[in-house]
Tab-separated table of N, CA and C in Angstrom:
chain	number	residue	atom	x	y	z
Z	1	THR	N	0.820	-1.177	-0.007
Z	1	THR	CA	-0.027	0.005	-0.041
Z	1	THR	C	0.872	1.271	0.017
Z	2	THR	N	1.928	1.251	0.864
Z	2	THR	CA	2.772	2.419	0.911
Z	2	THR	C	3.403	2.814	-0.374
Z	3	THR	N	3.973	1.793	-1.073
Z	3	THR	CA	4.653	2.049	-2.333
Z	3	THR	C	3.668	2.505	-3.417
Z	4	GLY	N	2.507	1.869	-3.439
Z	4	GLY	CA	1.446	2.247	-4.390
Z	4	GLY	C	0.991	3.678	-4.234
Z	5	GLU	N	0.793	4.045	-2.933
Z	5	GLU	CA	0.377	5.400	-2.632
Z	5	GLU	C	1.502	6.414	-3.016
Z	6	HIS	N	2.794	5.968	-2.765
Z	6	HIS	CA	3.898	6.788	-3.103
Z	6	HIS	C	3.939	7.071	-4.601
Z	7	ALA	N	3.683	6.029	-5.401
Z	7	ALA	CA	3.711	6.206	-6.903
Z	7	ALA	C	2.617	7.151	-7.262
Z	8	LEU	N	1.431	7.078	-6.633
Z	8	LEU	CA	0.380	8.077	-6.968
Z	8	LEU	C	0.714	9.498	-6.492
Z	9	ALA	N	1.456	9.599	-5.388
Z	9	ALA	CA	1.896	10.948	-4.952
Z	9	ALA	C	2.863	11.558	-5.954
Z	10	LEU	N	3.756	10.658	-6.529
Z	10	LEU	CA	4.647	11.148	-7.583
Z	10	LEU	C	3.832	11.596	-8.808
Z	11	LEU	N	2.820	10.779	-9.158
Z	11	LEU	CA	1.983	11.102	-10.335
Z	11	LEU	C	1.263	12.414	-10.125
Z	12	LEU	N	0.671	12.607	-8.995
Z	12	LEU	CA	-0.084	13.839	-8.709
Z	12	LEU	C	0.895	15.038	-8.637
Z	13	SER	N	2.042	14.889	-8.032
Z	13	SER	CA	2.993	15.977	-8.017
Z	13	SER	C	3.431	16.426	-9.367
Z	14	MET	N	3.694	15.419	-10.215
Z	14	MET	CA	4.125	15.671	-11.607
Z	14	MET	C	3.053	16.351	-12.392
Z	15	ALA	N	1.819	15.725	-12.366
Z	15	ALA	CA	0.705	16.232	-13.103
Z	15	ALA	C	0.332	17.636	-12.781
Z	16	ARG	N	0.384	18.011	-11.521
Z	16	ARG	CA	0.055	19.352	-11.073
Z	16	ARG	C	1.252	20.267	-10.939
Z	17	LYS	N	2.449	19.805	-11.367
Z	17	LYS	CA	3.668	20.529	-11.372
Z	17	LYS	C	4.037	21.204	-9.938
Z	18	ILE	N	3.783	20.444	-8.923
Z	18	ILE	CA	4.022	20.912	-7.583
Z	18	ILE	C	5.431	21.185	-7.294
Z	19	PRO	N	6.374	20.272	-7.606
Z	19	PRO	CA	7.808	20.617	-7.309
Z	19	PRO	C	8.297	21.856	-7.985
Z	20	ALA	N	7.928	22.048	-9.220
Z	20	ALA	CA	8.427	23.235	-10.006
Z	20	ALA	C	7.720	24.493	-9.410
Z	21	ALA	N	6.516	24.395	-9.059
Z	21	ALA	CA	5.798	25.601	-8.503
Z	21	ALA	C	6.437	25.970	-7.168
Z	22	ASP	N	6.700	24.958	-6.312
Z	22	ASP	CA	7.332	25.195	-5.036
Z	22	ASP	C	8.700	25.850	-5.231
Z	23	ALA	N	9.493	25.335	-6.171
Z	23	ALA	CA	10.824	25.882	-6.403
Z	23	ALA	C	10.704	27.329	-6.881
Z	24	SER	N	9.738	27.614	-7.720
Z	24	SER	CA	9.571	28.973	-8.237
Z	24	SER	C	9.204	29.939	-7.085
Z	25	VAL	N	8.292	29.536	-6.268
Z	25	VAL	CA	7.875	30.459	-5.131
Z	25	VAL	C	9.060	30.655	-4.136
Z	26	ARG	N	9.801	29.600	-3.905
Z	26	ARG	CA	10.893	29.700	-3.002
Z	26	ARG	C	11.990	30.587	-3.553
Z	27	SER	N	12.108	30.748	-4.876
Z	27	SER	CA	13.128	31.612	-5.438
Z	27	SER	C	12.603	33.018	-5.607
Z	28	GLY	N	11.406	33.340	-5.048
Z	28	GLY	CA	10.881	34.704	-5.072
Z	28	GLY	C	10.015	35.035	-6.228
Z	29	LYS	N	9.711	34.083	-7.058
Z	29	LYS	CA	8.885	34.383	-8.231
Z	29	LYS	C	7.427	34.085	-7.966
Z	30	TRP	N	6.533	34.641	-8.820
Z	30	TRP	CA	5.129	34.361	-8.709
Z	30	TRP	C	4.632	34.143	-10.152
Z	31	GLU	N	4.701	32.822	-10.574
Z	31	GLU	CA	4.416	32.458	-11.952
Z	31	GLU	C	3.168	31.525	-11.961
Z	32	LYS	N	2.144	31.913	-11.271
Z	32	LYS	CA	0.938	31.072	-11.046
Z	32	LYS	C	0.432	30.424	-12.355
Z	33	GLY	N	0.338	31.151	-13.398
Z	33	GLY	CA	-0.177	30.649	-14.675
Z	33	GLY	C	0.672	29.571	-15.306
Z	34	LYS	N	1.935	29.567	-14.925
Z	34	LYS	CA	2.908	28.596	-15.576
Z	34	LYS	C	2.717	27.153	-14.976
Z	35	PHE	N	2.059	27.006	-13.894
Z	35	PHE	CA	1.981	25.760	-13.223
Z	35	PHE	C	0.530	25.211	-13.097
Z	36	THR	N	-0.192	25.340	-14.128
Z	36	THR	CA	-1.610	24.838	-14.073
Z	36	THR	C	-1.634	23.300	-14.002
Z	37	GLY	N	-0.844	22.660	-14.724
Z	37	GLY	CA	-0.785	21.190	-14.688
Z	37	GLY	C	-1.890	20.554	-15.466
Z	38	ARG	N	-2.058	19.220	-15.309
Z	38	ARG	CA	-2.971	18.435	-16.055
Z	38	ARG	C	-3.988	17.782	-15.082
Z	39	GLU	N	-5.226	17.791	-15.479
Z	39	GLU	CA	-6.302	17.110	-14.765
Z	39	GLU	C	-6.186	15.601	-14.991
Z	40	LEU	N	-6.457	14.785	-14.019
Z	40	LEU	CA	-6.281	13.344	-14.180
Z	40	LEU	C	-7.671	12.700	-14.558
Z	41	ASN	N	-8.799	13.310	-14.257
Z	41	ASN	CA	-10.076	12.753	-14.482
Z	41	ASN	C	-10.214	12.356	-15.986
Z	42	GLN	N	-10.604	11.104	-16.251
Z	42	GLN	CA	-10.776	10.590	-17.621
Z	42	GLN	C	-9.507	10.467	-18.435
Z	43	LYS	N	-8.361	10.602	-17.765
Z	43	LYS	CA	-7.080	10.311	-18.482
Z	43	LYS	C	-6.764	8.834	-18.236
Z	44	GLN	N	-6.057	8.243	-19.171
Z	44	GLN	CA	-5.715	6.802	-19.065
Z	44	GLN	C	-4.427	6.596	-18.277
Z	45	LEU	N	-4.557	5.845	-17.195
Z	45	LEU	CA	-3.413	5.416	-16.399
Z	45	LEU	C	-3.088	3.981	-16.822
Z	46	GLY	N	-1.853	3.842	-17.323
Z	46	GLY	CA	-1.373	2.486	-17.705
Z	46	GLY	C	-0.477	1.922	-16.625
Z	47	VAL	N	-0.881	0.832	-16.039
Z	47	VAL	CA	-0.170	0.200	-14.963
Z	47	VAL	C	0.650	-0.896	-15.572
Z	48	LEU	N	1.966	-0.833	-15.493
Z	48	LEU	CA	2.805	-1.842	-16.020
Z	48	LEU	C	3.191	-2.833	-14.839
Z	49	GLY	N	2.524	-3.945	-14.760
Z	49	GLY	CA	2.686	-4.888	-13.729
Z	49	GLY	C	1.516	-4.852	-12.748
Z	50	LEU	N	0.744	-5.973	-12.618
Z	50	LEU	CA	-0.359	-5.989	-11.735
Z	50	LEU	C	-0.177	-6.940	-10.521
Z	51	GLY	N	0.961	-6.769	-9.836
Z	51	GLY	CA	1.133	-7.462	-8.558
Z	51	GLY	C	0.444	-6.652	-7.554
Z	52	ARG	N	0.834	-6.826	-6.271
Z	52	ARG	CA	0.204	-6.162	-5.102
Z	52	ARG	C	0.255	-4.631	-5.312
Z	53	ILE	N	1.465	-4.171	-5.641
Z	53	ILE	CA	1.600	-2.658	-5.730
Z	53	ILE	C	0.839	-2.137	-6.917
Z	54	GLY	N	0.961	-2.831	-8.107
Z	54	GLY	CA	0.222	-2.335	-9.286
Z	54	GLY	C	-1.254	-2.350	-9.060
Z	55	ARG	N	-1.780	-3.284	-8.336
Z	55	ARG	CA	-3.225	-3.364	-8.064
Z	55	ARG	C	-3.669	-2.185	-7.155
Z	56	VAL	N	-2.805	-1.815	-6.199
Z	56	VAL	CA	-3.089	-0.596	-5.382
Z	56	VAL	C	-3.113	0.637	-6.249
Z	57	VAL	N	-2.194	0.770	-7.136
Z	57	VAL	CA	-2.106	1.927	-8.011
Z	57	VAL	C	-3.371	1.952	-8.932
Z	58	ALA	N	-3.732	0.801	-9.499
Z	58	ALA	CA	-4.952	0.706	-10.328
Z	58	ALA	C	-6.218	1.155	-9.549
Z	59	GLU	N	-6.339	0.612	-8.365
Z	59	GLU	CA	-7.534	0.921	-7.581
Z	59	GLU	C	-7.615	2.368	-7.218
Z	60	ARG	N	-6.524	2.954	-6.772
Z	60	ARG	CA	-6.533	4.346	-6.419
Z	60	ARG	C	-6.666	5.269	-7.624
Z	61	GLY	N	-6.124	4.853	-8.784
Z	61	GLY	CA	-6.293	5.587	-10.008
Z	61	GLY	C	-7.745	5.651	-10.416
Z	62	ARG	N	-8.427	4.553	-10.289
Z	62	ARG	CA	-9.902	4.484	-10.589
Z	62	ARG	C	-10.602	5.458	-9.675
Z	63	GLY	N	-10.173	5.517	-8.416
Z	63	GLY	CA	-10.779	6.424	-7.447
Z	63	GLY	C	-10.600	7.869	-7.788
Z	64	LEU	N	-9.556	8.152	-8.587
Z	64	LEU	CA	-9.316	9.541	-9.057
Z	64	LEU	C	-10.069	9.818	-10.349
Z	65	GLY	N	-10.888	8.880	-10.785
Z	65	GLY	CA	-11.628	9.077	-12.019
Z	65	GLY	C	-10.827	8.740	-13.292
Z	66	MET	N	-9.649	8.127	-13.093
Z	66	MET	CA	-8.860	7.696	-14.283
Z	66	MET	C	-9.404	6.496	-14.914
Z	67	LEU	N	-9.152	6.336	-16.221
Z	67	LEU	CA	-9.457	5.110	-16.928
Z	67	LEU	C	-8.198	4.317	-16.809
Z	68	VAL	N	-8.340	3.043	-16.239
Z	68	VAL	CA	-7.152	2.270	-15.943
Z	68	VAL	C	-6.959	1.099	-16.901
Z	69	ALA	N	-5.796	0.974	-17.469
Z	69	ALA	CA	-5.431	-0.158	-18.271
Z	69	ALA	C	-4.137	-0.741	-17.649
Z	70	ALA	N	-3.860	-2.011	-18.039
Z	70	ALA	CA	-2.684	-2.631	-17.464
Z	70	ALA	C	-2.066	-3.636	-18.432
Z	71	TYR	N	-0.770	-3.838	-18.237
Z	71	TYR	CA	-0.068	-4.943	-18.934
Z	71	TYR	C	0.619	-5.749	-17.855
Z	72	ASP	N	0.362	-7.076	-17.957
Z	72	ASP	CA	1.059	-8.035	-17.123
Z	72	ASP	C	0.962	-9.364	-17.823
Z	73	PRO	N	2.055	-9.932	-18.263
Z	73	PRO	CA	1.977	-11.153	-18.996
Z	73	PRO	C	1.412	-12.317	-18.256
Z	74	PHE	N	1.267	-12.206	-16.900
Z	74	PHE	CA	0.759	-13.263	-16.034
Z	74	PHE	C	-0.633	-13.098	-15.603
Z	75	VAL	N	-1.334	-12.036	-16.118
Z	75	VAL	CA	-2.681	-11.689	-15.670
Z	75	VAL	C	-3.583	-11.619	-16.902
Z	76	GLN	N	-4.624	-12.431	-16.947
Z	76	GLN	CA	-5.618	-12.401	-18.020
Z	76	GLN	C	-6.744	-11.474	-17.629
Z	77	GLN	N	-7.519	-10.982	-18.623
Z	77	GLN	CA	-8.607	-10.082	-18.336
Z	77	GLN	C	-9.529	-10.630	-17.289
Z	78	ALA	N	-9.781	-11.885	-17.264
Z	78	ALA	CA	-10.715	-12.510	-16.305
Z	78	ALA	C	-10.179	-12.326	-14.838
Z	79	ASN	N	-8.955	-12.199	-14.659
Z	79	ASN	CA	-8.379	-12.068	-13.383
Z	79	ASN	C	-7.907	-10.695	-12.999
Z	80	ALA	N	-8.214	-9.727	-13.860
Z	80	ALA	CA	-7.824	-8.346	-13.611
Z	80	ALA	C	-8.754	-7.712	-12.607
Z	81	PRO	N	-8.257	-6.690	-11.854
Z	81	PRO	CA	-9.204	-5.981	-10.980
Z	81	PRO	C	-10.383	-5.361	-11.769
Z	82	GLN	N	-11.496	-5.199	-11.097
Z	82	GLN	CA	-12.640	-4.631	-11.693
Z	82	GLN	C	-12.359	-3.260	-12.246
Z	83	GLY	N	-12.798	-3.005	-13.496
Z	83	GLY	CA	-12.589	-1.750	-14.146
Z	83	GLY	C	-11.243	-1.541	-14.820
Z	84	VAL	N	-10.363	-2.562	-14.823
Z	84	VAL	CA	-9.053	-2.492	-15.420
Z	84	VAL	C	-9.002	-3.269	-16.724
Z	85	ARG	N	-8.712	-2.646	-17.876
Z	85	ARG	CA	-8.576	-3.267	-19.125
Z	85	ARG	C	-7.188	-3.787	-19.349
Z	86	MET	N	-7.015	-5.019	-19.687
Z	86	MET	CA	-5.718	-5.576	-20.002
Z	86	MET	C	-5.384	-5.319	-21.436
Z	87	LEU	N	-4.176	-4.843	-21.721
Z	87	LEU	CA	-3.726	-4.511	-23.001
Z	87	LEU	C	-2.279	-5.167	-23.271
Z	88	THR	N	-1.917	-5.221	-24.468
Z	88	THR	CA	-0.469	-5.553	-24.773
Z	88	THR	C	0.358	-4.436	-24.273
Z	89	LEU	N	1.659	-4.707	-24.136
Z	89	LEU	CA	2.640	-3.640	-23.716
Z	89	LEU	C	2.591	-2.468	-24.728
Z	90	GLU	N	2.588	-2.824	-25.981
Z	90	GLU	CA	2.571	-1.767	-27.024
Z	90	GLU	C	1.316	-0.927	-26.970
Z	91	GLU	N	0.152	-1.564	-26.802
Z	91	GLU	CA	-1.120	-0.816	-26.680
Z	91	GLU	C	-1.108	0.086	-25.469
Z	92	LEU	N	-0.561	-0.480	-24.372
Z	92	LEU	CA	-0.569	0.310	-23.114
Z	92	LEU	C	0.315	1.592	-23.327
Z	93	LEU	N	1.508	1.422	-23.872
Z	93	LEU	CA	2.365	2.569	-24.036
Z	93	LEU	C	1.815	3.598	-24.990
Z	94	GLN	N	1.173	3.098	-26.087
Z	94	GLN	CA	0.667	3.990	-27.142
Z	94	GLN	C	-0.563	4.740	-26.766
Z	95	THR	N	-1.289	4.275	-25.754
Z	95	THR	CA	-2.656	4.931	-25.418
Z	95	THR	C	-2.690	5.589	-24.044
Z	96	SER	N	-1.695	5.352	-23.235
Z	96	SER	CA	-1.763	5.884	-21.838
Z	96	SER	C	-1.252	7.309	-21.720
Z	97	ASP	N	-1.993	8.062	-20.936
Z	97	ASP	CA	-1.519	9.477	-20.637
Z	97	ASP	C	-0.430	9.420	-19.551
Z	98	PHE	N	-0.628	8.470	-18.672
Z	98	PHE	CA	0.364	8.242	-17.547
Z	98	PHE	C	0.675	6.765	-17.517
Z	99	VAL	N	1.934	6.439	-17.376
Z	99	VAL	CA	2.339	5.002	-17.239
Z	99	VAL	C	3.077	4.912	-15.906
Z	100	SER	N	2.669	3.956	-15.057
Z	100	SER	CA	3.264	3.736	-13.769
Z	100	SER	C	3.873	2.339	-13.789
Z	101	VAL	N	5.110	2.232	-13.440
Z	101	VAL	CA	5.936	0.974	-13.586
Z	101	VAL	C	5.906	0.242	-12.243
Z	102	HIS	N	5.504	-1.065	-12.290
Z	102	HIS	CA	5.411	-1.903	-11.053
Z	102	HIS	C	5.803	-3.352	-11.362
Z	103	VAL	N	7.001	-3.537	-11.998
Z	103	VAL	CA	7.446	-4.884	-12.272
Z	103	VAL	C	8.780	-5.056	-11.522
Z	104	PRO	N	9.140	-6.337	-11.268
Z	104	PRO	CA	10.382	-6.574	-10.601
Z	104	PRO	C	11.573	-6.446	-11.504
Z	105	LEU	N	12.738	-6.201	-11.038
Z	105	LEU	CA	13.919	-6.163	-11.843
Z	105	LEU	C	14.462	-7.565	-12.071
Z	106	LEU	N	14.348	-8.082	-13.281
Z	106	LEU	CA	14.800	-9.416	-13.726
Z	106	LEU	C	15.624	-9.196	-14.988
Z	107	ASP	N	16.264	-10.238	-15.435
Z	107	ASP	CA	16.981	-10.152	-16.700
Z	107	ASP	C	15.929	-9.704	-17.813
Z	108	GLU	N	14.779	-10.251	-17.790
Z	108	GLU	CA	13.709	-9.933	-18.766
Z	108	GLU	C	13.205	-8.511	-18.686
Z	109	THR	N	13.339	-7.873	-17.571
Z	109	THR	CA	12.793	-6.507	-17.353
Z	109	THR	C	13.868	-5.431	-17.350
Z	110	ARG	N	15.137	-5.876	-17.353
Z	110	ARG	CA	16.235	-4.819	-17.404
Z	110	ARG	C	16.077	-4.010	-18.651
Z	111	HIS	N	16.003	-2.710	-18.525
Z	111	HIS	CA	15.753	-1.760	-19.608
Z	111	HIS	C	14.550	-2.128	-20.438
Z	112	LEU	N	13.464	-2.689	-19.739
Z	112	LEU	CA	12.223	-2.952	-20.438
Z	112	LEU	C	11.755	-1.685	-21.161
Z	113	LEU	N	11.911	-0.548	-20.430
Z	113	LEU	CA	11.521	0.738	-21.072
Z	113	LEU	C	12.812	1.323	-21.656
Z	114	SER	N	13.176	0.846	-22.810
Z	114	SER	CA	14.290	1.225	-23.550
Z	114	SER	C	13.863	2.487	-24.384
Z	115	ARG	N	14.872	3.019	-25.105
Z	115	ARG	CA	14.535	4.216	-25.951
Z	115	ARG	C	13.412	3.892	-26.893
Z	116	GLU	N	13.464	2.718	-27.540
Z	116	GLU	CA	12.430	2.362	-28.469
Z	116	GLU	C	11.055	2.375	-27.798
Z	117	ARG	N	10.999	1.776	-26.642
Z	117	ARG	CA	9.693	1.648	-25.951
Z	117	ARG	C	9.289	3.032	-25.440
Z	118	LEU	N	10.199	3.800	-24.954
Z	118	LEU	CA	9.824	5.180	-24.458
Z	118	LEU	C	9.242	5.969	-25.590
Z	119	LEU	N	9.797	5.815	-26.835
Z	119	LEU	CA	9.276	6.493	-27.977
Z	119	LEU	C	7.923	5.896	-28.465
Z	120	GLN	N	7.588	4.713	-28.015
Z	120	GLN	CA	6.282	4.150	-28.298
Z	120	GLN	C	5.231	4.808	-27.432
Z	121	MET	N	5.650	5.413	-26.304
Z	121	MET	CA	4.684	6.057	-25.470
Z	121	MET	C	4.024	7.233	-26.189
Z	122	LYS	N	2.749	7.439	-25.817
Z	122	LYS	CA	1.942	8.510	-26.365
Z	122	LYS	C	2.718	9.832	-26.216
Z	123	PRO	N	2.893	10.611	-27.336
Z	123	PRO	CA	3.543	11.911	-27.220
Z	123	PRO	C	2.829	12.750	-26.133
Z	124	GLY	N	3.604	13.399	-25.291
Z	124	GLY	CA	3.066	14.247	-24.244
Z	124	GLY	C	2.635	13.531	-22.986
Z	125	SER	N	2.854	12.252	-22.939
Z	125	SER	CA	2.523	11.409	-21.746
Z	125	SER	C	3.586	11.544	-20.661
Z	126	HIS	N	3.266	10.938	-19.531
Z	126	HIS	CA	4.093	11.029	-18.380
Z	126	HIS	C	4.474	9.603	-17.866
Z	127	LEU	N	5.611	9.492	-17.278
Z	127	LEU	CA	6.086	8.223	-16.755
Z	127	LEU	C	6.326	8.393	-15.223
Z	128	VAL	N	5.851	7.369	-14.500
Z	128	VAL	CA	6.144	7.261	-13.036
Z	128	VAL	C	6.879	5.956	-12.839
Z	129	HIS	N	8.050	6.090	-12.134
Z	129	HIS	CA	8.846	4.873	-11.960
Z	129	HIS	C	9.265	4.827	-10.514
Z	130	ALA	N	8.654	3.909	-9.741
Z	130	ALA	CA	8.986	3.752	-8.355
Z	130	ALA	C	9.176	2.247	-8.046
Z	131	ALA	N	9.668	1.490	-9.015
Z	131	ALA	CA	9.810	0.027	-8.865
Z	131	ALA	C	11.229	-0.292	-8.461
Z	132	ARG	N	12.075	-0.596	-9.456
Z	132	ARG	CA	13.484	-0.925	-9.219
Z	132	ARG	C	14.324	-0.247	-10.301
Z	133	GLY	N	15.465	0.329	-9.865
Z	133	GLY	CA	16.416	0.904	-10.849
Z	133	GLY	C	16.805	-0.143	-11.851
Z	134	GLY	N	16.983	0.217	-13.107
Z	134	GLY	CA	17.342	-0.649	-14.174
Z	134	GLY	C	16.289	-1.050	-15.084
Z	135	ILE	N	14.988	-0.859	-14.671
Z	135	ILE	CA	13.872	-1.206	-15.581
Z	135	ILE	C	13.731	-0.147	-16.664
Z	136	VAL	N	14.024	1.079	-16.333
Z	136	VAL	CA	14.017	2.216	-17.335
Z	136	VAL	C	15.420	2.453	-17.709
Z	137	ASP	N	15.662	2.578	-18.998
Z	137	ASP	CA	16.995	3.033	-19.507
Z	137	ASP	C	17.108	4.509	-19.213
Z	138	GLU	N	17.885	4.922	-18.188
Z	138	GLU	CA	17.950	6.280	-17.758
Z	138	GLU	C	18.492	7.259	-18.846
Z	139	GLN	N	19.530	6.831	-19.567
Z	139	GLN	CA	20.035	7.708	-20.620
Z	139	GLN	C	18.977	7.989	-21.679
Z	140	ALA	N	18.225	6.918	-22.088
Z	140	ALA	CA	17.175	7.107	-23.032
Z	140	ALA	C	16.014	7.997	-22.461
Z	141	LEU	N	15.741	7.863	-21.163
Z	141	LEU	CA	14.691	8.716	-20.601
Z	141	LEU	C	15.130	10.136	-20.684
Z	142	CYS	N	16.358	10.458	-20.410
Z	142	CYS	CA	16.867	11.857	-20.469
Z	142	CYS	C	16.713	12.386	-21.895
Z	143	GLU	N	17.029	11.494	-22.867
Z	143	GLU	CA	16.942	11.951	-24.228
Z	143	GLU	C	15.488	12.201	-24.692
Z	144	VAL	N	14.541	11.356	-24.346
Z	144	VAL	CA	13.087	11.571	-24.781
Z	144	VAL	C	12.524	12.724	-24.068
Z	145	LEU	N	12.969	13.011	-22.825
Z	145	LEU	CA	12.505	14.190	-22.137
Z	145	LEU	C	13.054	15.451	-22.803
Z	146	ALA	N	14.374	15.415	-23.131
Z	146	ALA	CA	14.991	16.597	-23.816
Z	146	ALA	C	14.375	16.852	-25.193
Z	147	GLU	N	13.955	15.795	-25.849
Z	147	GLU	CA	13.386	15.858	-27.189
Z	147	GLU	C	11.915	16.347	-27.127
Z	148	GLY	N	11.382	16.313	-25.929
Z	148	GLY	CA	9.977	16.710	-25.736
Z	148	GLY	C	8.933	15.704	-26.055
Z	149	HIS	N	9.367	14.418	-26.317
Z	149	HIS	CA	8.412	13.373	-26.602
Z	149	HIS	C	7.502	13.108	-25.370
Z	150	LEU	N	8.135	13.031	-24.179
Z	150	LEU	CA	7.384	12.833	-22.951
Z	150	LEU	C	7.211	14.208	-22.254
Z	151	ALA	N	6.101	14.403	-21.707
Z	151	ALA	CA	5.831	15.717	-20.971
Z	151	ALA	C	6.567	15.736	-19.631
Z	152	GLY	N	6.777	14.561	-19.023
Z	152	GLY	CA	7.455	14.518	-17.767
Z	152	GLY	C	7.665	13.135	-17.262
Z	153	ALA	N	8.434	13.021	-16.211
Z	153	ALA	CA	8.721	11.746	-15.539
Z	153	ALA	C	8.967	12.025	-14.076
Z	154	ALA	N	8.546	11.056	-13.274
Z	154	ALA	CA	8.806	11.147	-11.839
Z	154	ALA	C	9.396	9.820	-11.432
Z	155	ILE	N	10.631	9.782	-10.951
Z	155	ILE	CA	11.274	8.560	-10.568
Z	155	ILE	C	11.951	8.737	-9.221
Z	156	ASP	N	11.939	7.623	-8.530
Z	156	ASP	CA	12.639	7.659	-7.204
Z	156	ASP	C	13.525	6.397	-7.027
Z	157	VAL	N	13.841	5.712	-8.104
Z	157	VAL	CA	14.781	4.613	-8.094
Z	157	VAL	C	15.728	4.798	-9.241
Z	158	PHE	N	16.999	4.381	-9.058
Z	158	PHE	CA	18.028	4.598	-10.013
Z	158	PHE	C	18.851	3.321	-10.183
Z	159	GLU	N	19.497	3.167	-11.373
Z	159	GLU	CA	20.350	2.074	-11.648
Z	159	GLU	C	21.458	2.029	-10.665
Z	160	GLN	N	22.010	3.216	-10.356
Z	160	GLN	CA	23.100	3.327	-9.381
Z	160	GLN	C	22.667	4.265	-8.224
Z	161	GLU	N	22.604	3.723	-7.074
Z	161	GLU	CA	22.223	4.515	-5.917
Z	161	GLU	C	23.363	4.520	-4.886
Z	162	PRO	N	23.612	5.679	-4.306
Z	162	PRO	CA	22.919	6.952	-4.603
Z	162	PRO	C	23.200	7.455	-6.026
Z	163	LEU	N	22.378	8.397	-6.493
Z	163	LEU	CA	22.491	8.904	-7.800
Z	163	LEU	C	23.824	9.699	-7.879
Z	164	ALA	N	24.612	9.448	-8.971
Z	164	ALA	CA	25.920	10.089	-9.093
Z	164	ALA	C	25.729	11.574	-9.278
Z	165	ALA	N	26.675	12.336	-8.826
Z	165	ALA	CA	26.578	13.745	-8.857
Z	165	ALA	C	26.582	14.227	-10.357
Z	166	ASP	N	27.165	13.487	-11.256
Z	166	ASP	CA	27.222	13.883	-12.678
Z	166	ASP	C	26.125	13.157	-13.586
Z	167	SER	N	25.174	12.545	-12.873
Z	167	SER	CA	24.146	11.819	-13.668
Z	167	SER	C	23.391	12.749	-14.549
Z	168	PRO	N	23.132	12.350	-15.779
Z	168	PRO	CA	22.329	13.235	-16.691
Z	168	PRO	C	20.885	13.370	-16.154
Z	169	LEU	N	20.441	12.549	-15.265
Z	169	LEU	CA	19.119	12.723	-14.722
Z	169	LEU	C	18.985	13.999	-13.995
Z	170	ARG	N	20.033	14.457	-13.356
Z	170	ARG	CA	20.007	15.634	-12.554
Z	170	ARG	C	19.707	16.931	-13.447
Z	171	GLU	N	20.006	16.829	-14.734
Z	171	GLU	CA	19.762	18.010	-15.594
Z	171	GLU	C	18.568	17.774	-16.540
Z	172	ALA	N	17.962	16.629	-16.488
Z	172	ALA	CA	16.845	16.337	-17.477
Z	172	ALA	C	15.639	17.232	-17.222
Z	173	PRO	N	15.093	17.773	-18.273
Z	173	PRO	CA	13.920	18.653	-18.113
Z	173	PRO	C	12.727	17.878	-17.757
Z	174	ASN	N	11.863	18.453	-16.968
Z	174	ASN	CA	10.559	17.859	-16.593
Z	174	ASN	C	10.692	16.485	-15.844
Z	175	LEU	N	11.773	16.403	-15.116
Z	175	LEU	CA	11.909	15.210	-14.289
Z	175	LEU	C	11.887	15.543	-12.795
């Protein structure tokens, strides 16, 4: 429950631009119109992995009025939580406004979200990653954020922890 709620806190903070707005006010600026953010109601939340944590995220996302879809190779539609549509990974990435990652780090999931897959994500979508470092290709994430393909990402796990002082993630826009 704690990790699922944390993923949703990251999603809400990113969607409503809370960290950037806070930093702006703390620096003495008043740029209220710059931080309107995105409404979540009727936006598609794609949950990548429907284990215990993914199911919490799906349930809470539905509570926020989001349309929830999921990909998990071990879950069939008949076993999915109520109100969750099961999709292929490609369909999930192409149609979701927000993608939240909840798979374990295995050989099969290392860099599961490669540059190619990140570019399959819907243009202007957002990524939430609170699973395990190594599932998202961090260099590729920095590139797709800089290119403007993704509107934003919120992550709290890294391939190398603590995050190196010279990590490109520290300079990535909208992260």
